[in-house]
Amino acid sequence: MTKYLTRGVGALLSMTALSAPALADEVEVMHWWTSGGEAAAIAVLQEDLQARGTGWVDMAIAGGGGDAAMTALRARVVAGNPPTAAQMLGMTVRDWADEGFLGNLNAVAEAEGWNDVVPPAVQAFGTHDGEWVAAPVNIHRPHWVWANAGIFEELGLSMPTTWDEFFAAADAIEAAGHVGVAMGGQAWQEATIWEAIVLSVSPALYEAAIINADMDALGSEGIVESFEIFRRVLGYADPGYAGRDWNLATAMVINGEAGMQIMGDWAKGEVINAGLTPGEQVLCAVVPGTDGAFLFNTDFFAMFDVGEDAQAAQRNMASAAMSVSFQETFNLAKGSIPARTDVPSANFDVCGQTSMADLVEATEAGTLFGSLAHGHGQPASVQAAYLDVVTQFANSDMTPEAAAEALVASVGGAL
Ligand code: GAL
């Protein structure tokens, strides 16, 4: 199943008449932020908008990573009734913009100088033919290890910086009676872990095998190695992991049932929402071997072109989402870092400050790449070809060699 709109369907849809569902002074917002931390973060936007006189009609579709929300969005557009605004990841913004469904935000973007403050890598997804079509609210980093500080202290462990240290820590955690690695069982969660491992093998491998979909790189020893490491990581999950939501896996780390989780920094939103301090009760470190590199995914709000009546409220929303104060408050709750470079770092915790510094470093080093698992690596149909193999590997006894071969076939067929 493809995650986003495919070109063929889009061409058909562009002939469908659209109508505005929301009143002039309100926005109907489709999003997938329904976990505790996510809901707390989006409430910030809702309140900001209400203070600006724009009402909020909430269209939340549960499901981490947004698969279900994107399916619901397509259904709404097919019915000729798109929401005023929708949360989207980078490649989806491109798809909908290519199909001509998105409104133009250039007037707000120019008046507020978005070009001067949004990093070019993020701009590349929020603009279409040089025009802004979506407002970026954050920069997430998907390759983190989260750990229960109490367990680490009790066992005398420190945050792993190599895979050997990671597996030694997981062994010690299991021996003490906890789950070694809390896992969730959905394709996007498995892919979040696998892509981090590919990056750890080398940033050059990530770039070649994922961003460039290079067939030699996909069938290489490095990819075989990534599946070997992935197989070992999977061995530390508890038997009940199939189908588990990511935030329930985070809760296992928070409450001490599990020692570690590999997940994006939206997991930090759960930690904060539980009243804990990241870096204190729950520790953070980038996935072993990924220091100096940075995978990112940005949540955008795109405005559907639903007619003039809706435009004032849409502009209001875009402007609210891009304000410095909103980006600070929102990202402090969400676990991500701002999509603007001019937000002070002082109030961010140690994990957030690390991300801010690493983003600058990776940009300069040429090791900043879009996340495949989170819609910034490949278009939907190609992304699905990767995820199919990764999830098949995770849920069978496929060998690493066979997985590399399957990737070549699957991705090669989708390109
Ligand atoms: C990501 C999204 C994040 C977070 C996560 C889990 O794709 O960018 O904001 O919500 O999914 O739902």
PDB file of N, CA, C and O in Angstrom, residues 91-152:
ATOM      1  N   MET A  91       7.711  14.719   1.290  1.00  0.00           N
ATOM      2  CA  MET A  91       7.406  14.238  -0.055  1.00  0.00           C
ATOM      3  C   MET A  91       5.918  14.373  -0.378  1.00  0.00           C
ATOM      4  O   MET A  91       5.540  14.534  -1.529  1.00  0.00           O
ATOM      5  N   THR A  92       5.083  14.295   0.658  1.00  0.00           N
ATOM      6  CA  THR A  92       3.642  14.440   0.438  1.00  0.00           C
ATOM      7  C   THR A  92       3.307  15.859   0.014  1.00  0.00           C
ATOM      8  O   THR A  92       2.421  16.076  -0.814  1.00  0.00           O
ATOM      9  N   VAL A  93       4.016  16.822   0.617  1.00  0.00           N
ATOM     10  CA  VAL A  93       3.794  18.217   0.222  1.00  0.00           C
ATOM     11  C   VAL A  93       4.060  18.334  -1.278  1.00  0.00           C
ATOM     12  O   VAL A  93       3.274  18.910  -2.030  1.00  0.00           O
ATOM     13  N   ARG A  94       5.177  17.738  -1.707  1.00  0.00           N
ATOM     14  CA  ARG A  94       5.531  17.794  -3.140  1.00  0.00           C
ATOM     15  C   ARG A  94       4.447  17.185  -4.003  1.00  0.00           C
ATOM     16  O   ARG A  94       4.073  17.739  -5.029  1.00  0.00           O
ATOM     17  N   ASP A  95       3.964  15.999  -3.576  1.00  0.00           N
ATOM     18  CA  ASP A  95       2.951  15.309  -4.389  1.00  0.00           C
ATOM     19  C   ASP A  95       1.697  16.154  -4.565  1.00  0.00           C
ATOM     20  O   ASP A  95       1.205  16.341  -5.664  1.00  0.00           O
ATOM     21  N   TRP A  96       1.187  16.674  -3.440  1.00  0.00           N
ATOM     22  CA  TRP A  96      -0.056  17.451  -3.531  1.00  0.00           C
ATOM     23  C   TRP A  96       0.180  18.761  -4.290  1.00  0.00           C
ATOM     24  O   TRP A  96      -0.705  19.227  -5.022  1.00  0.00           O
ATOM     25  N   ALA A  97       1.350  19.342  -4.124  1.00  0.00           N
ATOM     26  CA  ALA A  97       1.650  20.586  -4.853  1.00  0.00           C
ATOM     27  C   ALA A  97       1.755  20.301  -6.351  1.00  0.00           C
ATOM     28  O   ALA A  97       1.218  21.054  -7.173  1.00  0.00           O
ATOM     29  N   ASP A  98       2.417  19.183  -6.702  1.00  0.00           N
ATOM     30  CA  ASP A  98       2.527  18.812  -8.122  1.00  0.00           C
ATOM     31  C   ASP A  98       1.155  18.680  -8.757  1.00  0.00           C
ATOM     32  O   ASP A  98       0.967  18.983  -9.926  1.00  0.00           O
ATOM     33  N   GLU A  99       0.215  18.173  -7.975  1.00  0.00           N
ATOM     34  CA  GLU A  99      -1.126  17.959  -8.512  1.00  0.00           C
ATOM     35  C   GLU A  99      -1.966  19.233  -8.498  1.00  0.00           C
ATOM     36  O   GLU A  99      -3.130  19.220  -8.905  1.00  0.00           O
ATOM     37  N   GLY A 100      -1.408  20.311  -7.961  1.00  0.00           N
ATOM     38  CA  GLY A 100      -2.096  21.605  -8.010  1.00  0.00           C
ATOM     39  C   GLY A 100      -3.160  21.808  -6.948  1.00  0.00           C
ATOM     40  O   GLY A 100      -4.038  22.663  -7.093  1.00  0.00           O
ATOM     41  N   PHE A 101      -3.096  21.047  -5.858  1.00  0.00           N
ATOM     42  CA  PHE A 101      -4.140  21.160  -4.840  1.00  0.00           C
ATOM     43  C   PHE A 101      -3.859  22.196  -3.754  1.00  0.00           C
ATOM     44  O   PHE A 101      -4.745  22.521  -2.978  1.00  0.00           O
ATOM     45  N   LEU A 102      -2.604  22.643  -3.670  1.00  0.00           N
ATOM     46  CA  LEU A 102      -2.249  23.472  -2.510  1.00  0.00           C
ATOM     47  C   LEU A 102      -2.324  24.969  -2.805  1.00  0.00           C
ATOM     48  O   LEU A 102      -2.014  25.418  -3.910  1.00  0.00           O
ATOM     49  N   GLY A 103      -2.708  25.718  -1.777  1.00  0.00           N
ATOM     50  CA  GLY A 103      -2.749  27.175  -1.896  1.00  0.00           C
ATOM     51  C   GLY A 103      -1.340  27.749  -1.789  1.00  0.00           C
ATOM     52  O   GLY A 103      -0.417  27.100  -1.293  1.00  0.00           O
ATOM     53  N   ASN A 104      -1.206  28.979  -2.257  1.00  0.00           N
ATOM     54  CA  ASN A 104       0.097  29.642  -2.286  1.00  0.00           C
ATOM     55  C   ASN A 104       0.267  30.492  -1.022  1.00  0.00           C
ATOM     56  O   ASN A 104      -0.578  31.335  -0.720  1.00  0.00           O
ATOM     57  N   LEU A 105       1.353  30.247  -0.290  1.00  0.00           N
ATOM     58  CA  LEU A 105       1.584  30.975   0.971  1.00  0.00           C
ATOM     59  C   LEU A 105       2.655  32.053   0.817  1.00  0.00           C
ATOM     60  O   LEU A 105       3.168  32.575   1.805  1.00  0.00           O
ATOM     61  N   ASN A 106       2.971  32.392  -0.423  1.00  0.00           N
ATOM     62  CA  ASN A 106       4.086  33.315  -0.642  1.00  0.00           C
ATOM     63  C   ASN A 106       3.897  34.687   0.005  1.00  0.00           C
ATOM     64  O   ASN A 106       4.864  35.278   0.478  1.00  0.00           O
ATOM     65  N   ALA A 107       2.656  35.179   0.002  1.00  0.00           N
ATOM     66  CA  ALA A 107       2.433  36.514   0.562  1.00  0.00           C
ATOM     67  C   ALA A 107       2.865  36.541   2.034  1.00  0.00           C
ATOM     68  O   ALA A 107       3.615  37.431   2.456  1.00  0.00           O
ATOM     69  N   VAL A 108       2.440  35.534   2.807  1.00  0.00           N
ATOM     70  CA  VAL A 108       2.829  35.468   4.229  1.00  0.00           C
ATOM     71  C   VAL A 108       4.332  35.210   4.341  1.00  0.00           C
ATOM     72  O   VAL A 108       5.034  35.842   5.138  1.00  0.00           O
ATOM     73  N   ALA A 109       4.810  34.291   3.527  1.00  0.00           N
ATOM     74  CA  ALA A 109       6.226  33.907   3.613  1.00  0.00           C
ATOM     75  C   ALA A 109       7.137  35.099   3.328  1.00  0.00           C
ATOM     76  O   ALA A 109       8.140  35.307   4.021  1.00  0.00           O
ATOM     77  N   GLU A 110       6.761  35.885   2.327  1.00  0.00           N
ATOM     78  CA  GLU A 110       7.599  37.046   1.986  1.00  0.00           C
ATOM     79  C   GLU A 110       7.509  38.110   3.067  1.00  0.00           C
ATOM     80  O   GLU A 110       8.521  38.641   3.520  1.00  0.00           O
ATOM     81  N   ALA A 111       6.286  38.392   3.508  1.00  0.00           N
ATOM     82  CA  ALA A 111       6.102  39.429   4.539  1.00  0.00           C
ATOM     83  C   ALA A 111       6.864  39.060   5.805  1.00  0.00           C
ATOM     84  O   ALA A 111       7.377  39.933   6.516  1.00  0.00           O
ATOM     85  N   GLU A 112       6.955  37.773   6.100  1.00  0.00           N
ATOM     86  CA  GLU A 112       7.568  37.352   7.363  1.00  0.00           C
ATOM     87  C   GLU A 112       8.980  36.794   7.192  1.00  0.00           C
ATOM     88  O   GLU A 112       9.570  36.286   8.154  1.00  0.00           O
ATOM     89  N   GLY A 113       9.506  36.869   5.997  1.00  0.00           N
ATOM     90  CA  GLY A 113      10.911  36.502   5.763  1.00  0.00           C
ATOM     91  C   GLY A 113      11.260  35.051   5.992  1.00  0.00           C
ATOM     92  O   GLY A 113      12.343  34.726   6.480  1.00  0.00           O
ATOM     93  N   TRP A 114      10.355  34.115   5.609  1.00  0.00           N
ATOM     94  CA  TRP A 114      10.641  32.694   5.838  1.00  0.00           C
ATOM     95  C   TRP A 114      11.947  32.264   5.174  1.00  0.00           C
ATOM     96  O   TRP A 114      12.686  31.445   5.722  1.00  0.00           O
ATOM     97  N   ASN A 115      12.215  32.811   3.983  1.00  0.00           N
ATOM     98  CA  ASN A 115      13.425  32.390   3.260  1.00  0.00           C
ATOM     99  C   ASN A 115      14.705  32.637   4.053  1.00  0.00           C
ATOM    100  O   ASN A 115      15.698  31.938   3.874  1.00  0.00           O
ATOM    101  N   ASP A 116      14.661  33.647   4.925  1.00  0.00           N
ATOM    102  CA  ASP A 116      15.880  33.999   5.660  1.00  0.00           C
ATOM    103  C   ASP A 116      16.110  33.112   6.880  1.00  0.00           C
ATOM    104  O   ASP A 116      17.211  33.072   7.409  1.00  0.00           O
ATOM    105  N   VAL A 117      15.080  32.455   7.360  1.00  0.00           N
ATOM    106  CA  VAL A 117      15.222  31.742   8.643  1.00  0.00           C
ATOM    107  C   VAL A 117      15.016  30.227   8.565  1.00  0.00           C
ATOM    108  O   VAL A 117      15.351  29.519   9.502  1.00  0.00           O
ATOM    109  N   VAL A 118      14.464  29.743   7.471  1.00  0.00           N
ATOM    110  CA  VAL A 118      14.228  28.291   7.359  1.00  0.00           C
ATOM    111  C   VAL A 118      15.414  27.653   6.634  1.00  0.00           C
ATOM    112  O   VAL A 118      15.803  28.115   5.565  1.00  0.00           O
ATOM    113  N   PRO A 119      16.020  26.600   7.217  1.00  0.00           N
ATOM    114  CA  PRO A 119      17.175  25.963   6.564  1.00  0.00           C
ATOM    115  C   PRO A 119      16.818  25.498   5.140  1.00  0.00           C
ATOM    116  O   PRO A 119      15.708  25.004   4.915  1.00  0.00           O
ATOM    117  N   PRO A 120      17.755  25.637   4.201  1.00  0.00           N
ATOM    118  CA  PRO A 120      17.484  25.268   2.811  1.00  0.00           C
ATOM    119  C   PRO A 120      16.944  23.847   2.636  1.00  0.00           C
ATOM    120  O   PRO A 120      16.072  23.619   1.796  1.00  0.00           O
ATOM    121  N   ALA A 121      17.433  22.892   3.444  1.00  0.00           N
ATOM    122  CA  ALA A 121      16.963  21.497   3.294  1.00  0.00           C
ATOM    123  C   ALA A 121      15.464  21.401   3.578  1.00  0.00           C
ATOM    124  O   ALA A 121      14.760  20.583   2.975  1.00  0.00           O
ATOM    125  N   VAL A 122      14.972  22.233   4.499  1.00  0.00           N
ATOM    126  CA  VAL A 122      13.543  22.232   4.822  1.00  0.00           C
ATOM    127  C   VAL A 122      12.774  23.026   3.761  1.00  0.00           C
ATOM    128  O   VAL A 122      11.697  22.617   3.303  1.00  0.00           O
ATOM    129  N   GLN A 123      13.335  24.142   3.341  1.00  0.00           N
ATOM    130  CA  GLN A 123      12.703  24.950   2.284  1.00  0.00           C
ATOM    131  C   GLN A 123      12.432  24.113   1.041  1.00  0.00           C
ATOM    132  O   GLN A 123      11.427  24.293   0.362  1.00  0.00           O
ATOM    133  N   ALA A 124      13.362  23.193   0.762  1.00  0.00           N
ATOM    134  CA  ALA A 124      13.241  22.396  -0.467  1.00  0.00           C
ATOM    135  C   ALA A 124      11.926  21.610  -0.495  1.00  0.00           C
ATOM    136  O   ALA A 124      11.391  21.328  -1.561  1.00  0.00           O
ATOM    137  N   PHE A 125      11.413  21.265   0.685  1.00  0.00           N
ATOM    138  CA  PHE A 125      10.152  20.511   0.729  1.00  0.00           C
ATOM    139  C   PHE A 125       8.931  21.426   0.882  1.00  0.00           C
ATOM    140  O   PHE A 125       7.829  21.036   0.527  1.00  0.00           O
ATOM    141  N   GLY A 126       9.121  22.619   1.433  1.00  0.00           N
ATOM    142  CA  GLY A 126       7.979  23.510   1.688  1.00  0.00           C
ATOM    143  C   GLY A 126       7.665  24.411   0.512  1.00  0.00           C
ATOM    144  O   GLY A 126       6.647  25.117   0.523  1.00  0.00           O
ATOM    145  N   THR A 127       8.537  24.403  -0.490  1.00  0.00           N
ATOM    146  CA  THR A 127       8.309  25.264  -1.659  1.00  0.00           C
ATOM    147  C   THR A 127       8.106  24.404  -2.902  1.00  0.00           C
ATOM    148  O   THR A 127       8.575  23.268  -2.985  1.00  0.00           O
ATOM    149  N   HIS A 128       7.409  24.986  -3.861  1.00  0.00           N
ATOM    150  CA  HIS A 128       7.143  24.292  -5.122  1.00  0.00           C
ATOM    151  C   HIS A 128       7.292  25.325  -6.227  1.00  0.00           C
ATOM    152  O   HIS A 128       6.643  26.375  -6.165  1.00  0.00           O
ATOM    153  N   ASP A 129       8.181  25.071  -7.159  1.00  0.00           N
ATOM    154  CA  ASP A 129       8.498  26.061  -8.197  1.00  0.00           C
ATOM    155  C   ASP A 129       8.808  27.429  -7.584  1.00  0.00           C
ATOM    156  O   ASP A 129       8.332  28.468  -8.071  1.00  0.00           O
ATOM    157  N   GLY A 130       9.536  27.415  -6.483  1.00  0.00           N
ATOM    158  CA  GLY A 130       9.961  28.668  -5.852  1.00  0.00           C
ATOM    159  C   GLY A 130       8.905  29.367  -5.005  1.00  0.00           C
ATOM    160  O   GLY A 130       9.160  30.417  -4.426  1.00  0.00           O
ATOM    161  N   GLU A 131       7.711  28.790  -4.910  1.00  0.00           N
ATOM    162  CA  GLU A 131       6.638  29.408  -4.121  1.00  0.00           C
ATOM    163  C   GLU A 131       6.393  28.570  -2.862  1.00  0.00           C
ATOM    164  O   GLU A 131       6.327  27.337  -2.946  1.00  0.00           O
ATOM    165  N   TRP A 132       6.190  29.233  -1.731  1.00  0.00           N
ATOM    166  CA  TRP A 132       5.877  28.498  -0.502  1.00  0.00           C
ATOM    167  C   TRP A 132       4.475  27.908  -0.581  1.00  0.00           C
ATOM    168  O   TRP A 132       3.521  28.621  -0.923  1.00  0.00           O
ATOM    169  N   VAL A 133       4.366  26.603  -0.269  1.00  0.00           N
ATOM    170  CA  VAL A 133       3.047  25.954  -0.295  1.00  0.00           C
ATOM    171  C   VAL A 133       2.716  25.274   1.040  1.00  0.00           C
ATOM    172  O   VAL A 133       1.624  24.733   1.200  1.00  0.00           O
ATOM    173  N   ALA A 134       3.651  25.289   1.985  1.00  0.00           N
ATOM    174  CA  ALA A 134       3.390  24.651   3.279  1.00  0.00           C
ATOM    175  C   ALA A 134       4.290  25.273   4.345  1.00  0.00           C
ATOM    176  O   ALA A 134       5.430  25.644   4.052  1.00  0.00           O
ATOM    177  N   ALA A 135       3.745  25.381   5.556  1.00  0.00           N
ATOM    178  CA  ALA A 135       4.496  26.002   6.654  1.00  0.00           C
ATOM    179  C   ALA A 135       5.169  24.921   7.499  1.00  0.00           C
ATOM    180  O   ALA A 135       4.489  24.040   8.044  1.00  0.00           O
ATOM    181  N   PRO A 136       6.494  24.946   7.618  1.00  0.00           N
ATOM    182  CA  PRO A 136       7.213  23.938   8.419  1.00  0.00           C
ATOM    183  C   PRO A 136       7.192  24.299   9.906  1.00  0.00           C
ATOM    184  O   PRO A 136       7.551  25.411  10.275  1.00  0.00           O
ATOM    185  N   VAL A 137       6.774  23.354  10.759  1.00  0.00           N
ATOM    186  CA  VAL A 137       6.680  23.700  12.181  1.00  0.00           C
ATOM    187  C   VAL A 137       7.811  23.129  13.030  1.00  0.00           C
ATOM    188  O   VAL A 137       7.967  23.528  14.179  1.00  0.00           O
ATOM    189  N   ASN A 138       8.574  22.193  12.473  1.00  0.00           N
ATOM    190  CA  ASN A 138       9.607  21.575  13.316  1.00  0.00           C
ATOM    191  C   ASN A 138      10.681  20.885  12.487  1.00  0.00           C
ATOM    192  O   ASN A 138      10.556  20.773  11.262  1.00  0.00           O
ATOM    193  N   ILE A 139      11.705  20.427  13.172  1.00  0.00           N
ATOM    194  CA  ILE A 139      12.665  19.491  12.577  1.00  0.00           C
ATOM    195  C   ILE A 139      12.818  18.350  13.576  1.00  0.00           C
ATOM    196  O   ILE A 139      13.290  18.541  14.701  1.00  0.00           O
ATOM    197  N   HIS A 140      12.346  17.181  13.169  1.00  0.00           N
ATOM    198  CA  HIS A 140      12.492  15.983  14.004  1.00  0.00           C
ATOM    199  C   HIS A 140      13.743  15.230  13.579  1.00  0.00           C
ATOM    200  O   HIS A 140      14.158  15.284  12.420  1.00  0.00           O
ATOM    201  N   ARG A 141      14.329  14.512  14.528  1.00  0.00           N
ATOM    202  CA  ARG A 141      15.480  13.652  14.246  1.00  0.00           C
ATOM    203  C   ARG A 141      15.071  12.236  14.644  1.00  0.00           C
ATOM    204  O   ARG A 141      14.838  11.965  15.830  1.00  0.00           O
ATOM    205  N   PRO A 142      14.962  11.330  13.683  1.00  0.00           N
ATOM    206  CA  PRO A 142      14.397  10.014  14.009  1.00  0.00           C
ATOM    207  C   PRO A 142      15.381   9.026  14.637  1.00  0.00           C
ATOM    208  O   PRO A 142      14.948   7.979  15.102  1.00  0.00           O
ATOM    209  N   HIS A 143      16.685   9.331  14.672  1.00  0.00           N
ATOM    210  CA  HIS A 143      17.649   8.285  15.100  1.00  0.00           C
ATOM    211  C   HIS A 143      18.206   8.528  16.506  1.00  0.00           C
ATOM    212  O   HIS A 143      19.369   8.853  16.700  1.00  0.00           O
ATOM    213  N   TRP A 144      17.320   8.298  17.490  1.00  0.00           N
ATOM    214  CA  TRP A 144      17.711   8.435  18.895  1.00  0.00           C
ATOM    215  C   TRP A 144      17.541   7.125  19.646  1.00  0.00           C
ATOM    216  O   TRP A 144      16.673   6.330  19.311  1.00  0.00           O
ATOM    217  N   VAL A 145      18.372   6.971  20.697  1.00  0.00           N
ATOM    218  CA  VAL A 145      18.134   5.919  21.694  1.00  0.00           C
ATOM    219  C   VAL A 145      17.626   6.624  22.952  1.00  0.00           C
ATOM    220  O   VAL A 145      18.237   7.605  23.397  1.00  0.00           O
ATOM    221  N   TRP A 146      16.499   6.145  23.480  1.00  0.00           N
ATOM    222  CA  TRP A 146      15.939   6.657  24.747  1.00  0.00           C
ATOM    223  C   TRP A 146      16.140   5.575  25.791  1.00  0.00           C
ATOM    224  O   TRP A 146      15.951   4.383  25.496  1.00  0.00           O
ATOM    225  N   ALA A 147      16.549   5.966  26.981  1.00  0.00           N
ATOM    226  CA  ALA A 147      16.861   4.939  27.984  1.00  0.00           C
ATOM    227  C   ALA A 147      16.345   5.334  29.362  1.00  0.00           C
ATOM    228  O   ALA A 147      16.313   6.522  29.712  1.00  0.00           O
ATOM    229  N   ASN A 148      15.963   4.321  30.126  1.00  0.00           N
ATOM    230  CA  ASN A 148      15.485   4.553  31.489  1.00  0.00           C
ATOM    231  C   ASN A 148      16.698   4.796  32.399  1.00  0.00           C
ATOM    232  O   ASN A 148      17.531   3.909  32.606  1.00  0.00           O
ATOM    233  N   ALA A 149      16.782   6.010  32.946  1.00  0.00           N
ATOM    234  CA  ALA A 149      17.976   6.402  33.711  1.00  0.00           C
ATOM    235  C   ALA A 149      18.132   5.562  34.975  1.00  0.00           C
ATOM    236  O   ALA A 149      19.259   5.219  35.363  1.00  0.00           O
ATOM    237  N   GLY A 150      17.014   5.209  35.602  1.00  0.00           N
ATOM    238  CA  GLY A 150      17.076   4.413  36.834  1.00  0.00           C
ATOM    239  C   GLY A 150      17.722   3.058  36.562  1.00  0.00           C
ATOM    240  O   GLY A 150      18.605   2.612  37.309  1.00  0.00           O
ATOM    241  N   ILE A 151      17.290   2.411  35.481  1.00  0.00           N
ATOM    242  CA  ILE A 151      17.859   1.095  35.130  1.00  0.00           C
ATOM    243  C   ILE A 151      19.341   1.247  34.798  1.00  0.00           C
ATOM    244  O   ILE A 151      20.182   0.453  35.240  1.00  0.00           O
ATOM    245  N   PHE A 152      19.671   2.288  34.049  1.00  0.00           N
ATOM    246  CA  PHE A 152      21.074   2.480  33.656  1.00  0.00           C
ATOM    247  C   PHE A 152      21.954   2.705  34.890  1.00  0.00           C
ATOM    248  O   PHE A 152      23.068   2.188  34.976  1.00  0.00           O
TER     249      PHE A 152
END
